[in-house]
PDB file of C-alpha atoms in Angstrom:
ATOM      1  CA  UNK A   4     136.801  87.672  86.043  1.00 62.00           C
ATOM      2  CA  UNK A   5     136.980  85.453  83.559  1.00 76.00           C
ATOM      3  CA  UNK A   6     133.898  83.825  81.658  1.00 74.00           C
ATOM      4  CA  UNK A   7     134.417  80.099  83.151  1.00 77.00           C
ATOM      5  CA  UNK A   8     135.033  81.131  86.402  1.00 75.00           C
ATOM      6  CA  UNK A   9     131.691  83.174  86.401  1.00 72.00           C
ATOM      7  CA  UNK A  10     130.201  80.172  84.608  1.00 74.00           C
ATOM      8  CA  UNK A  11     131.264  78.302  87.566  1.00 74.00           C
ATOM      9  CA  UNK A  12     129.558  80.659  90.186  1.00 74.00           C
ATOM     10  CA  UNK A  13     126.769  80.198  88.703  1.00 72.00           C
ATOM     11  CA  UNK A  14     126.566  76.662  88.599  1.00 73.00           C
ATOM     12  CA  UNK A  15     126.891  76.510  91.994  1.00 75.00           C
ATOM     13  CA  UNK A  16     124.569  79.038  92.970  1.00 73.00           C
ATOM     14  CA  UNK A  17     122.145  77.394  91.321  1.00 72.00           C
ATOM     15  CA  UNK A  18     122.936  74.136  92.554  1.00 70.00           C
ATOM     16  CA  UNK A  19     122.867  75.560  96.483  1.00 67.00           C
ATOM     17  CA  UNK A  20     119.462  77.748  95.737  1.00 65.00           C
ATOM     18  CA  UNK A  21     117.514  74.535  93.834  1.00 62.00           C
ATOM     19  CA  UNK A  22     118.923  71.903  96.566  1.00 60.00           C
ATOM     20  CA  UNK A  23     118.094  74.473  99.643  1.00 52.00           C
ATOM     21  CA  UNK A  24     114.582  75.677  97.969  1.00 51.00           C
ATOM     22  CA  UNK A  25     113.450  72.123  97.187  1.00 58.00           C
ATOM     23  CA  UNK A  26     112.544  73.651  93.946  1.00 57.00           C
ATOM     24  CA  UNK A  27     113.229  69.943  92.266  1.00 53.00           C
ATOM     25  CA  UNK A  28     109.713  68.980  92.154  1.00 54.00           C
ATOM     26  CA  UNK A  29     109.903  65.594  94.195  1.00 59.00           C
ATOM     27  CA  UNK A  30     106.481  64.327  92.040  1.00 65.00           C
ATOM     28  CA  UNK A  31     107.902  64.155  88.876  1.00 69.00           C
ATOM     29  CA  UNK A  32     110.335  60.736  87.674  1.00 76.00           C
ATOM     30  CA  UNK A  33     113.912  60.715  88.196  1.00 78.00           C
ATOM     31  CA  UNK A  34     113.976  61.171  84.209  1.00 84.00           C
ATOM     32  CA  UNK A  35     111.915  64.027  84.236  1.00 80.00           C
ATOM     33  CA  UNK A  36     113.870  66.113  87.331  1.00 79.00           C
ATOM     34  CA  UNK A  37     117.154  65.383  85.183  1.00 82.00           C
ATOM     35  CA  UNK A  38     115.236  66.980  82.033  1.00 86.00           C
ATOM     36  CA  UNK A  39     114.215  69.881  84.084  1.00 84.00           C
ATOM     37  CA  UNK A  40     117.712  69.797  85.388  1.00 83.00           C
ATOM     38  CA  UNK A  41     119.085  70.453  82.158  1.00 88.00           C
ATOM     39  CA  UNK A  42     116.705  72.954  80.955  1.00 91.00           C
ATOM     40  CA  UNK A  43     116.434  74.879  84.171  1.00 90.00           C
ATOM     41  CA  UNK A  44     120.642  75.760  83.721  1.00 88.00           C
ATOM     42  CA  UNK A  45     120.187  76.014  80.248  1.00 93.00           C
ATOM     43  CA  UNK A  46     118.004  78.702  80.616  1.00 95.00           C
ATOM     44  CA  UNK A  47     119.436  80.072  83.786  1.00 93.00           C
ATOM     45  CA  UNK A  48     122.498  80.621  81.798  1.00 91.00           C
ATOM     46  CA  UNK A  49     120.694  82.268  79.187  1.00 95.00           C
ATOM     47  CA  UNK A  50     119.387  84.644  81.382  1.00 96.00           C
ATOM     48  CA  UNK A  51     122.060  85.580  83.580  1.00 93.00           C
ATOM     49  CA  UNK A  52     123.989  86.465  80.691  1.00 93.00           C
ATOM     50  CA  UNK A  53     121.455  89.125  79.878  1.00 96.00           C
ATOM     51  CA  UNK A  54     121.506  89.875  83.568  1.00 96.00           C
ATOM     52  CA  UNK A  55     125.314  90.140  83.177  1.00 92.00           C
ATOM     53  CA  UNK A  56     124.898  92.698  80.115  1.00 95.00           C
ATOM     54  CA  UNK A  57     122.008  94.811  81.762  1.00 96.00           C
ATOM     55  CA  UNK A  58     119.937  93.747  78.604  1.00 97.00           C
ATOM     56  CA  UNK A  59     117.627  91.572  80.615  1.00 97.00           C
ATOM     57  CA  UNK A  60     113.497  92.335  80.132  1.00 98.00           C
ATOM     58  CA  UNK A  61     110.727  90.779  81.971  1.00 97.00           C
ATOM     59  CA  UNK A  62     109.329  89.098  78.896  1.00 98.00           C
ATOM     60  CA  UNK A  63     112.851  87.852  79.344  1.00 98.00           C
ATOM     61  CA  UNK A  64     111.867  86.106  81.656  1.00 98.00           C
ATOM     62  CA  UNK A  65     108.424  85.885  81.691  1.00 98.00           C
ATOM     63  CA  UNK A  66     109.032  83.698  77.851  1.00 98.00           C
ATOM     64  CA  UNK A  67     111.515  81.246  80.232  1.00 98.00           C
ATOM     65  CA  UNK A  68     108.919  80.762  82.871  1.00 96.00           C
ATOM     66  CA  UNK A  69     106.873  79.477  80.097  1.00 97.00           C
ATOM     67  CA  UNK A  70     109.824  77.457  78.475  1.00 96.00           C
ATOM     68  CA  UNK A  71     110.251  76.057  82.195  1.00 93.00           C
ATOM     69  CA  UNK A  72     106.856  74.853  82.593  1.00 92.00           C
ATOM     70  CA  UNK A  73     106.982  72.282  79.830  1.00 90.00           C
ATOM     71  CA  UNK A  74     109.525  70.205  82.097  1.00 86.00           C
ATOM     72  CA  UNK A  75     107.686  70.096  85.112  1.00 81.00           C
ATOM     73  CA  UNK A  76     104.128  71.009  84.557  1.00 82.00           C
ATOM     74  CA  UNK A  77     103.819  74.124  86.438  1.00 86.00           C
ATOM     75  CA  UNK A  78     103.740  77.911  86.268  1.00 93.00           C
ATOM     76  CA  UNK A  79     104.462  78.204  90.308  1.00 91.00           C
ATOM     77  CA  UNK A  80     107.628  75.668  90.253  1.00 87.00           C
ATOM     78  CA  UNK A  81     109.188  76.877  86.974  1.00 91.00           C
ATOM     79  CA  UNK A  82     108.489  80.983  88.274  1.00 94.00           C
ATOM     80  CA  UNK A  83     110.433  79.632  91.892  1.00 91.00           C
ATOM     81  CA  UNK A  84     113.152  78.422  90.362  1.00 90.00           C
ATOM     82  CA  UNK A  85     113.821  81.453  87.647  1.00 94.00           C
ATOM     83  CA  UNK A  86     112.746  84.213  90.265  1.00 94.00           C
ATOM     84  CA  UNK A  87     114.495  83.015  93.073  1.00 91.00           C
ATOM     85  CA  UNK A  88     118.079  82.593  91.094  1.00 91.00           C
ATOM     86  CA  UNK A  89     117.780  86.052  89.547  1.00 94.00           C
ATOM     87  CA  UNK A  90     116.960  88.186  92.751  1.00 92.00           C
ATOM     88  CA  UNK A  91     120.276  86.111  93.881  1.00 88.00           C
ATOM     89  CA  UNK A  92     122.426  86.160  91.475  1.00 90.00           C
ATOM     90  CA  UNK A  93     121.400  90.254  90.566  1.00 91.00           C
ATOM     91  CA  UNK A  94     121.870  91.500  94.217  1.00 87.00           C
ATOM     92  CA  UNK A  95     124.962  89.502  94.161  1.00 85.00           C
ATOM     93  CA  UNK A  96     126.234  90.994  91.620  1.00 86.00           C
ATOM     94  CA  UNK A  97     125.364  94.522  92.340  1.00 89.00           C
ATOM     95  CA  UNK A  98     123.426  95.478  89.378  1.00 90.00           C
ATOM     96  CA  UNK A  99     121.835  98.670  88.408  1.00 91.00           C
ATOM     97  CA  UNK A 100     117.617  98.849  89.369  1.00 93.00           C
ATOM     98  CA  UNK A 101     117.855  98.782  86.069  1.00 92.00           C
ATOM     99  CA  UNK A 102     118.352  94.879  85.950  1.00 95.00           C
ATOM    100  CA  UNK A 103     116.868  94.907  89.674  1.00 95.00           C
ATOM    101  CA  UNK A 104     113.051  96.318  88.334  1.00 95.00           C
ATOM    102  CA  UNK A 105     112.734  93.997  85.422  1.00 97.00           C
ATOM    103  CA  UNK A 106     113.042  90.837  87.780  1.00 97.00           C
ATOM    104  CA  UNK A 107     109.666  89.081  88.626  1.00 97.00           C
ATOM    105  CA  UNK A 108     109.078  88.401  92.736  1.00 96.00           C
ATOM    106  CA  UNK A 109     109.924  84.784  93.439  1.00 94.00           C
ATOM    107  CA  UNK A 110     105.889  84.009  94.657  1.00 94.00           C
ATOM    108  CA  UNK A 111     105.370  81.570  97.279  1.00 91.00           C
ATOM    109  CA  UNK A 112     103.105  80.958 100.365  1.00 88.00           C
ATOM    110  CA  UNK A 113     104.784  84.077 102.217  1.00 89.00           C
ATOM    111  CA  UNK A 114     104.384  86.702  99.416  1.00 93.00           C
ATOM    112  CA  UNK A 115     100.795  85.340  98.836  1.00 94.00           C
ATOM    113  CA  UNK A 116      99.918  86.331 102.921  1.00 91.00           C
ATOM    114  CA  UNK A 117     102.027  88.773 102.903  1.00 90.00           C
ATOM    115  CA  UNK A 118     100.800  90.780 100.125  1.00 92.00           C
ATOM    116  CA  UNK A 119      96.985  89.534 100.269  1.00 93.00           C
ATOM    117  CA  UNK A 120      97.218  88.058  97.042  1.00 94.00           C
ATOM    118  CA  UNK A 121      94.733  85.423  95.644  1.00 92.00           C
ATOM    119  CA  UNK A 122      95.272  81.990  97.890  1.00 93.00           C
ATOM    120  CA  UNK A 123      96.344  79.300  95.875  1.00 92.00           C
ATOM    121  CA  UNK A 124      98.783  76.218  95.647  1.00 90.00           C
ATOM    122  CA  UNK A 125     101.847  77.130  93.583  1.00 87.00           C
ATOM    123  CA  UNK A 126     100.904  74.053  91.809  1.00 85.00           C
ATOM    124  CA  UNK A 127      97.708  75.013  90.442  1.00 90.00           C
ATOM    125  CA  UNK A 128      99.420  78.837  90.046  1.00 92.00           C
ATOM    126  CA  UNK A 129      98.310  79.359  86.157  1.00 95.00           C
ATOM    127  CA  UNK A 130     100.148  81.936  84.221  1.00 95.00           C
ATOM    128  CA  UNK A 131      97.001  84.801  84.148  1.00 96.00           C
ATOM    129  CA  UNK A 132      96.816  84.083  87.943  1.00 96.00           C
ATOM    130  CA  UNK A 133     100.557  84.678  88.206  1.00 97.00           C
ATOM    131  CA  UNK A 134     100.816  88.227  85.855  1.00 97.00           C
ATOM    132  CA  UNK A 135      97.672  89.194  88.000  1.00 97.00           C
ATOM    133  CA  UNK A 136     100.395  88.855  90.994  1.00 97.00           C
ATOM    134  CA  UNK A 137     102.606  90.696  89.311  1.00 97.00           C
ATOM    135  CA  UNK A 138     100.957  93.452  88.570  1.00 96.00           C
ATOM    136  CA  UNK A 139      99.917  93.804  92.028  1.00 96.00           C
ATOM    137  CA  UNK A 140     103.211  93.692  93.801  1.00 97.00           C
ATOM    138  CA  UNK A 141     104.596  95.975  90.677  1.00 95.00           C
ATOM    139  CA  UNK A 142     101.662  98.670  91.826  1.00 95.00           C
ATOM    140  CA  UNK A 143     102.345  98.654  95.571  1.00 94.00           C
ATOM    141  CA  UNK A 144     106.336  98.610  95.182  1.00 93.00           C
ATOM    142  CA  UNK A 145     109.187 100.214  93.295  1.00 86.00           C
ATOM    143  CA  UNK A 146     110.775  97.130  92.358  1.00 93.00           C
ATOM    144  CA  UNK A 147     108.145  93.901  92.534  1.00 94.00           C
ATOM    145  CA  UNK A 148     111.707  91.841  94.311  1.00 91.00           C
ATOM    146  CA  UNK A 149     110.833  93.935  97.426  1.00 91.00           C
ATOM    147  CA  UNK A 150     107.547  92.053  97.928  1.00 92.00           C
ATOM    148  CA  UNK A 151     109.474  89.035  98.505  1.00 88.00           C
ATOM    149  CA  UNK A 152     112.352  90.625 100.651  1.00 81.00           C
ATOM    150  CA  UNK A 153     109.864  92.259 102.910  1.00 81.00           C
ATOM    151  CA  UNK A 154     107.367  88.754 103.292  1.00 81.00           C
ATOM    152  CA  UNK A 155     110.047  86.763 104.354  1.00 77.00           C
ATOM    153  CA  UNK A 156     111.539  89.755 106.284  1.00 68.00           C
ATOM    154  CA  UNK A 157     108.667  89.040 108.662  1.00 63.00           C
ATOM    155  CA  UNK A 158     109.832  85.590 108.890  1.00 60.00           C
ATOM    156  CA  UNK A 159     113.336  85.550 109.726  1.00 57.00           C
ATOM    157  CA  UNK A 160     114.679  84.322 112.830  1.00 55.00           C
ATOM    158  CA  UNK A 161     117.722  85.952 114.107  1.00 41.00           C
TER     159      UNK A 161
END
């Protein structure tokens, strides 16, 4: 396929997965959500080329949470958005658990109860809190994306 037709996927997966998710914080400015905006596909595309290549590592991606945070303020919207596109976008693409057990689980209110995880608002998620959650989902599964397959497993409605 050719690169700006796989650019173009892309783009609108992560238009559908941000507008669906509500990841778009609604209490920042209109400025600020079109700065995050920006930054969020900049990085996106950063990342799913490494995705793309099989070179991605979860300091990958861990570093671009980080990066994230600065344009909205938080650790649990800027994790959301990154984990939540890369699960996507890897099973979609059928990679290798290679690619699959580098990727971070998306956390959110689900994976929290699910996985009896320390309750607490994404928005006051701090980065020590979230590598603690990490860790624990990495420890109980082979791949830390299950955790989030299997909490919202529970949830589905057929």
């Amino acid at each position: 396929m050719e690169e700006s037709k796989r650019d173009n996927i892309k783009n609108s997966l992560l238009t559908v997965l941000c507008n669906a998710t509500g990841i778009y914080r609604r209490t920042i400015t209109a400025e600020q959500k079109k700065n995050y905006q920006i930054k969020l596909k900049e990085i996106i595309m950063r990342l799913t080329k490494k995705v793309d290549s099989d070179s991605i590592t979860n300091k990958d991606i861990r570093n671009a949470i980080i990066e994230l945070r600065e344009f909205c303020g938080s650790i649990g919207a800027s994790q959301k958005a990154i984990n939540v596109y890369l699960k996507f976008y890897s099973v979609i693409s059928n990679k290798k658990d290679l690619v699959l057990r580098e990727l971070d689980c998306p956390i959110d209110s689900f994976v929290i109860k699910k996985n009896k995880l320390k309750k607490i608002a994404l928005s006051n998620l701090n980065l020590e809190d979230y590598e603690e959650m990490q860790n624990k989902l990495n420890q109980k599964y082979e791949m830390r994306i299950l955790a989030d397959i299997e909490a919202w497993d529970i949830k589905k409605e057929y």
